[in-house]
XYZ file of C-alpha atoms in Angstrom:
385
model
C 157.983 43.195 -34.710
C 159.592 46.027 -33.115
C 160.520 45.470 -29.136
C 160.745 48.010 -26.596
C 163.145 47.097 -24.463
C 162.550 50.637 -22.975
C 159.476 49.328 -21.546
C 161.349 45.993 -19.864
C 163.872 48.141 -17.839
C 161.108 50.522 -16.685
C 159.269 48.378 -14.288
C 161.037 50.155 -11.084
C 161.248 53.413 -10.056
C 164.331 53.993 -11.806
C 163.082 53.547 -15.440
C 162.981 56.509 -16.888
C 166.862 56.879 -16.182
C 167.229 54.459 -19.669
C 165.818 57.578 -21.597
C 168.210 60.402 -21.309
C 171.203 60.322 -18.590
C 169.629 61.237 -15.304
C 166.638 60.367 -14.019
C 163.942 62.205 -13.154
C 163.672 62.077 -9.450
C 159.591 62.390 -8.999
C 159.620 58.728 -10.583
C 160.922 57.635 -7.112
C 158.137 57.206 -4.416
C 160.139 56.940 -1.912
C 161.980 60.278 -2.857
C 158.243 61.865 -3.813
C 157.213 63.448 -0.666
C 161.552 65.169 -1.111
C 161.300 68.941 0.128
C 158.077 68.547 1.482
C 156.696 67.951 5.305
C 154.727 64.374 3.878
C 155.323 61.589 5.684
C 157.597 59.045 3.739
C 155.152 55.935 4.702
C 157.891 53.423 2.612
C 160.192 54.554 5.019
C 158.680 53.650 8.317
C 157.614 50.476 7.084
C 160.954 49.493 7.597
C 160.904 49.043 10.840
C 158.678 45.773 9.892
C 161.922 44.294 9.233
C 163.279 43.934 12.339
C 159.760 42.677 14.189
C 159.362 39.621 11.211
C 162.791 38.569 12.574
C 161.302 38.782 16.301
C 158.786 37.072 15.148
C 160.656 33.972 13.689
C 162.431 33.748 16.612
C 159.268 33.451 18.331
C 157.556 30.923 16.412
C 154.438 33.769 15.982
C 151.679 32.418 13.949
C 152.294 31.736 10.172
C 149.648 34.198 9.265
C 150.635 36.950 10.797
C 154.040 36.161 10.157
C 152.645 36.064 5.957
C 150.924 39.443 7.034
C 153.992 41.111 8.596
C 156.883 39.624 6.009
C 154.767 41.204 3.069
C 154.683 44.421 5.350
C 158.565 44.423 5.447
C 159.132 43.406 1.548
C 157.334 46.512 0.303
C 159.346 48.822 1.542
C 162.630 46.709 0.811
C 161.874 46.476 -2.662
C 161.404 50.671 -3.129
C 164.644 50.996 -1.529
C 166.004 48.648 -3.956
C 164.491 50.666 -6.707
C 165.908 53.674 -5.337
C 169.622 52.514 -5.018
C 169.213 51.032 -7.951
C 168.676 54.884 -9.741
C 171.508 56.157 -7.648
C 173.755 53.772 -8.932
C 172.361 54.542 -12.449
C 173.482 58.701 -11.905
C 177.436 56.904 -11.848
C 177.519 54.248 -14.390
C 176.093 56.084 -17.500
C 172.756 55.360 -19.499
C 173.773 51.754 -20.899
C 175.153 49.970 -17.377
C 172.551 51.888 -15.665
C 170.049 50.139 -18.045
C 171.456 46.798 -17.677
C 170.912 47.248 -13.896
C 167.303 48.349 -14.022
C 166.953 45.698 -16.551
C 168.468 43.082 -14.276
C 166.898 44.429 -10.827
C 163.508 45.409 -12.295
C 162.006 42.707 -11.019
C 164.236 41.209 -8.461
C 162.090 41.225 -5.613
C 159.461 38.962 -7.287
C 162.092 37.055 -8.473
C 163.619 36.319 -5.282
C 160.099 35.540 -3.734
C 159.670 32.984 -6.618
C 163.024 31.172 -6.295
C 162.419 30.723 -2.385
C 158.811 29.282 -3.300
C 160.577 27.006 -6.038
C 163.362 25.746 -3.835
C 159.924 24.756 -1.379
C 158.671 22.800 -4.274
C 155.879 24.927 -4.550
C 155.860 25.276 -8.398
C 152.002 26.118 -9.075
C 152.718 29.165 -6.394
C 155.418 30.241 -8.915
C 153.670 30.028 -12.278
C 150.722 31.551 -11.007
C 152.484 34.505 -9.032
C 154.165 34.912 -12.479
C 150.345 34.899 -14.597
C 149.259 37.203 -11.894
C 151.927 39.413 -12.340
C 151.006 40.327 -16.086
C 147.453 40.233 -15.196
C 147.832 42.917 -12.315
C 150.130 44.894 -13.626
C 147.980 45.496 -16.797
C 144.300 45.230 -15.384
C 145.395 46.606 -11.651
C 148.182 49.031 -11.591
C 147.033 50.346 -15.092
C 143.207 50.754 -14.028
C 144.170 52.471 -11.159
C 146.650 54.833 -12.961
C 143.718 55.458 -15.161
C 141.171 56.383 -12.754
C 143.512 58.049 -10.163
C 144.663 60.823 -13.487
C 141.679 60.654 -15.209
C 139.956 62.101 -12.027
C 142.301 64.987 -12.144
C 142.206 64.946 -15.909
C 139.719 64.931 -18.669
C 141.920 63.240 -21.269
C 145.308 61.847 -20.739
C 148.034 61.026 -23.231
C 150.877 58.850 -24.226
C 153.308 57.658 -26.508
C 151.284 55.535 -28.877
C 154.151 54.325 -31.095
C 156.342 53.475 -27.735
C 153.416 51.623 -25.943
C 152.096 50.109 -29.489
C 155.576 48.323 -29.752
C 155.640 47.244 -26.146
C 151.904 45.692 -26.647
C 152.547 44.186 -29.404
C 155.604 42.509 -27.407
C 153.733 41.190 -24.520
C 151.651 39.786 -27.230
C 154.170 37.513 -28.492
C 155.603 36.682 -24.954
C 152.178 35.519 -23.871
C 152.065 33.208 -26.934
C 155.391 31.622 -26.037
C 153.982 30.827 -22.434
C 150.650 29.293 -23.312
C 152.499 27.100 -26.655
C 153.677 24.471 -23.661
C 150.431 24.479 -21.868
C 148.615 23.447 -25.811
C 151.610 20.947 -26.407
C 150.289 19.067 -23.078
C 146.816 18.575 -24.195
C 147.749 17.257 -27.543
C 150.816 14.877 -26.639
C 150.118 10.981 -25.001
C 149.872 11.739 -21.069
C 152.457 9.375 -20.488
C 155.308 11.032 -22.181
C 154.437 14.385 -20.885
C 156.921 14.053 -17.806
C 159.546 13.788 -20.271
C 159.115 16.552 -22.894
C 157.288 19.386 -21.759
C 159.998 20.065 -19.385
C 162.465 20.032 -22.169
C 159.963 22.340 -23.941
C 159.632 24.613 -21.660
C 164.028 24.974 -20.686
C 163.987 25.818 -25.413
C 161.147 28.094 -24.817
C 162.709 30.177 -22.234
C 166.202 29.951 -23.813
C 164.332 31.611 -26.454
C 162.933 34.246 -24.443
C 166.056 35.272 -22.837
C 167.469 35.844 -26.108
C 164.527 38.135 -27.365
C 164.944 40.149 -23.860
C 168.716 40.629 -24.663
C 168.055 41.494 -28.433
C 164.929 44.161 -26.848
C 167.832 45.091 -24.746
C 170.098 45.931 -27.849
C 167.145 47.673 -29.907
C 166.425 50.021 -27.057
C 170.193 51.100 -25.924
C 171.731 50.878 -29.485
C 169.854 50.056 -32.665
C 166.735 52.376 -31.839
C 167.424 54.235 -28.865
C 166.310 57.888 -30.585
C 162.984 56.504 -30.440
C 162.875 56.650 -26.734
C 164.693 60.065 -26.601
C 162.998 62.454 -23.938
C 163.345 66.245 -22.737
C 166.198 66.161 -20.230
C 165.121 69.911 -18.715
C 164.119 68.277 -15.367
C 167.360 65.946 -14.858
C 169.054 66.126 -11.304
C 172.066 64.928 -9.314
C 172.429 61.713 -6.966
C 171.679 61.980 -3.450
C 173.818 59.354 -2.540
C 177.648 58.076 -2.648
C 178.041 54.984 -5.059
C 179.117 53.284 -1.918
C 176.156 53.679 -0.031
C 174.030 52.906 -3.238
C 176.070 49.659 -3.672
C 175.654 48.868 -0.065
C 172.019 49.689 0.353
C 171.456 47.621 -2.694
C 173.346 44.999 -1.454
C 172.275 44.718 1.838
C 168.130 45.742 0.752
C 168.356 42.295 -1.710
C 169.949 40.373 1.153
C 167.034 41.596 3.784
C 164.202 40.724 0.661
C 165.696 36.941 0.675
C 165.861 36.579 4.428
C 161.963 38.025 4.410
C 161.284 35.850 1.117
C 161.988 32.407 3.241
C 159.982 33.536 5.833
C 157.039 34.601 3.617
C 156.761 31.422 1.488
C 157.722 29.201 4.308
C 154.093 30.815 5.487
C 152.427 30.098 2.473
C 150.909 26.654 2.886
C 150.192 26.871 6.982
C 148.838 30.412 6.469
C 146.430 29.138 3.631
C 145.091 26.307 5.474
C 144.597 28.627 8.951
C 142.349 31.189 6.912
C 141.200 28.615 3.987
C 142.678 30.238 0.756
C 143.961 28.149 -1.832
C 147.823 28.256 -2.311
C 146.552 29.171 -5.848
C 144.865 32.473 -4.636
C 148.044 33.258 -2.624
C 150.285 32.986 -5.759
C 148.048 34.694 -8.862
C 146.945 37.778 -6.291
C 148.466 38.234 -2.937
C 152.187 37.614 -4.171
C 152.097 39.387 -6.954
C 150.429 42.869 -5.074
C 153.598 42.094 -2.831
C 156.433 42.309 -4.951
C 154.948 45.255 -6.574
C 153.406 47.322 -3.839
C 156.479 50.143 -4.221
C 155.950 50.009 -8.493
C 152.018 50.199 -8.324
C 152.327 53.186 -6.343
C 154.563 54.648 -8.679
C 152.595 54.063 -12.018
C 149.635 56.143 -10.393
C 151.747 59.310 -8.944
C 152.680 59.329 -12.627
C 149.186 59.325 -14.011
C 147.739 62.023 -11.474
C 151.263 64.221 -12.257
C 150.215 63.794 -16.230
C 152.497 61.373 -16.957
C 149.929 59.071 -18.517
C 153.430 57.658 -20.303
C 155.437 56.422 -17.408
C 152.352 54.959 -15.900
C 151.686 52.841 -19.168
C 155.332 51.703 -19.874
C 155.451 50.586 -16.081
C 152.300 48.638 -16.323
C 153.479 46.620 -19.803
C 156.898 47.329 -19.159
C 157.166 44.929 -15.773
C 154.724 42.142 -17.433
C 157.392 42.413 -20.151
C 160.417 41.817 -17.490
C 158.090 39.151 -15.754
C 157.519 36.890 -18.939
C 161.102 37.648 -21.011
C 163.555 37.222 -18.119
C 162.244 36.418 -14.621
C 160.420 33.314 -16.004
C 163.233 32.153 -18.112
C 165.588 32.520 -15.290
C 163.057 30.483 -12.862
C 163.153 27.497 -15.334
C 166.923 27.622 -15.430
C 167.003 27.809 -11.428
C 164.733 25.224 -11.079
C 167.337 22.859 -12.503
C 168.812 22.638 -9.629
C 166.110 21.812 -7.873
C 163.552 19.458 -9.757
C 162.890 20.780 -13.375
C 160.040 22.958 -13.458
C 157.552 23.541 -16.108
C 155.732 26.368 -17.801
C 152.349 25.246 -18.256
C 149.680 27.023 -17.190
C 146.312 25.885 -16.500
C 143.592 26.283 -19.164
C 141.996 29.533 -16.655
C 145.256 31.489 -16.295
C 146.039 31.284 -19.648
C 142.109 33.029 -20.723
C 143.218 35.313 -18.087
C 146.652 36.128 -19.718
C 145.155 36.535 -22.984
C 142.607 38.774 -22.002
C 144.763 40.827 -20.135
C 147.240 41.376 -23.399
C 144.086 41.793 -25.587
C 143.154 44.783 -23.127
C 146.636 46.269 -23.141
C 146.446 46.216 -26.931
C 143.121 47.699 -27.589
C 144.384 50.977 -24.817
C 147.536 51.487 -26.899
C 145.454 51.781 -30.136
C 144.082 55.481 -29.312
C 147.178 57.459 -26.945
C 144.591 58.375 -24.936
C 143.380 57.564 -21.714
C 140.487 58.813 -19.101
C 138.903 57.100 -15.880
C 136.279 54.483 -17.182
C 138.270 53.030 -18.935
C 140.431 52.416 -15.704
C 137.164 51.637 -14.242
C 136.691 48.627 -16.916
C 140.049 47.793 -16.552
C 139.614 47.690 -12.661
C 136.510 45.233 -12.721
C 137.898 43.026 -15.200
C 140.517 41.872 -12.510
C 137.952 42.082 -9.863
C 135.904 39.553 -11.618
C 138.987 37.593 -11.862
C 140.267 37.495 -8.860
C 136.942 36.412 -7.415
C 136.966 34.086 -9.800
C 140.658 32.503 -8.696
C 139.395 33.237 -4.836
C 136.918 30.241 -5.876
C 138.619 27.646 -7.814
């Protein structure tokens, strides 16, 4: 099965660096509004930052503390993706890939580990299901509708998007094989093995993200060649890069503790399950900046970049941050990757879907509508369990 590891490094807004050697600045939201009067909303979000610290200091509520720390995080996590691509313009297409590869998902995966060092381990697995789900059924069915109201017909890479599909097929088999192995083993020696299960199965997963790794920078990489007519320069120094970078991942652990140390007060205050908080409200979080992304893309034409985000970051979610959350939680108390019998329907489904709209290269609103209510009726559905 081929792997596109193309589509696991493009799940920020410097992905489509890994293609040629520059990237194509437009892909940035917070540089989209460049040379223009817009307002750079991203930007003056930022100033959310310094209030959620005010607020800790003065013991404000825990939901409006969840409110304003997810506030602060969105913007955060753009201006990681955007250092991230600045540092990309220095190192050359191969160490800039390993860094979007490696920061692609960071700010979900920072959330996560905060949440796991709280013990709250069915907020982690189900921020991680609701990751895939609303990256392909969300951010995908919005792309869809936002360009297919511009445009008729929109399309894509079918071979590129076929091979990433196919992918996230097999990752979502190796996360629901631990959740069967619990319902056919003796309940009492479950505490013992499925944890040891789950540490093989993502050892096995962070090889196949390394090996999707080598397929799309070495073995394959003409496959994922693309017209470099519209490449530009960096903005910034690598210093500043490597400092904003540095100093944007400090700010998103800082606002991580204060979101998830939120979590369970907040969702007793306002009665939603800790459940609901992890499969919808985390995962929108984390990938505010990247959702808004995928549908400039798909109302610019670029039905492609909107796609490969969409698959590309439930890729990243499943092949690396998961397997790196297991081997974290080590440290902590051992955690497992079993899912419960309604995320994994919901996973499933979700990689079914992304399957059947690679099959065609095309795209065009309803079928971002259908996409749209399908996680509608799920998230209801999770708002209720």
């Amino acid at each position: 099965m081929a792997v596109s590891a193309l589509c696991l490094v493009q799940s920020k807004p410097a992905e489509t660096y890994i293609r040629g050697t520059a990237a194509r600045r437009d892909y940035n939201i917070l540089a989209y509004s460049k040379g223009t009067k817009k307002v750079k909303i991203l930007r003056y979000m930022l100033i959310f930052v310094p209030i959620t610290f005010a607020g800790e200091f003065l013991h404000w509520t825990p939901t409006l503390m969840f409110v304003l720390t997810a506030l602060a995080i969105i913007p955060l996590a753009a201006l990681m993706g955007e250092a991230t691509e600045e540092i990309s313009f220095y190192s050359g297409p191969k160490i800039g890939g390993f860094l979007n590869a490696t920061f692609g998902n960071a700010t979900e995966l920072i959330i996560s580990f905060f949440a796991l060092k709280a013990g709250l381990f069915e907020v982690v697995k189900a921020s991680i299901a609701g990751s895939v789900i609303g990256n392909i059924l969300l951010v995908l069915g919005l792309s869809m509708i936002f360009g297919g109201i511009k445009y008729k017909s929109q399309h894509f890479n079918q071979k590129v998007i076929d091979n990433s599909a196919s992918m996230l097929l097999f990752a979502v088999i190796g996360l629901t094989i631990p959740a069967i192995f619990t319902h056919t083993l003796d309940p009492a020696l479950l505490s013992t093995r499925y944890e040891g299960l789950s540490v093989i199965v993502a050892v096995i997963m962070i090889i196949i993200y390394i090996l999707s790794l080598v397929f799309s920078f070495y073995t394959h990489r003409d496959i994922y060649s693309i017209d470099h007519s519209q490449e530009s320069s960096p903005k910034w120094s690598i210093k500043k890069a490597i400092t904003v970078l540095v100093g944007a991942t400090v700010l998103i652990g800082l606002e991580s503790e204060f979101l998830v140390s939120a979590v369970e007060p907040m969702s007793e205050a306002i009665g939603l399950s800790e459940f609901f908080v992890g499969i919808i409200l985390i995962p929108i979080i984390g990938n505010a900046a990247e959702h808004s992304t995928a549908i400039v893309m798909a109302m610019k034409n670029k039905m492609d970049v909107a796609v490969e985000i969409a698959i590309g970051s439930s890729l990243q979610i499943i092949l690396f941050v998961t397997p790196v959350l297991i081997f974290l939680s080590l440290l902590f108390t051992p955690m497992s990757i079993v899912f419960n019998e309604f995320e994994i329907v919901a996973l499933v489904f979700s990689v079914l879907i992304a399957n059947r709209v690679a099959t065609d290269g095309e795209s065009n609103w309803m079928e971002g509508v259908q996409l749209l209510a399908v996680y509608l009726i799920i998230a209801v559905a999770f708002f209720v369990l």
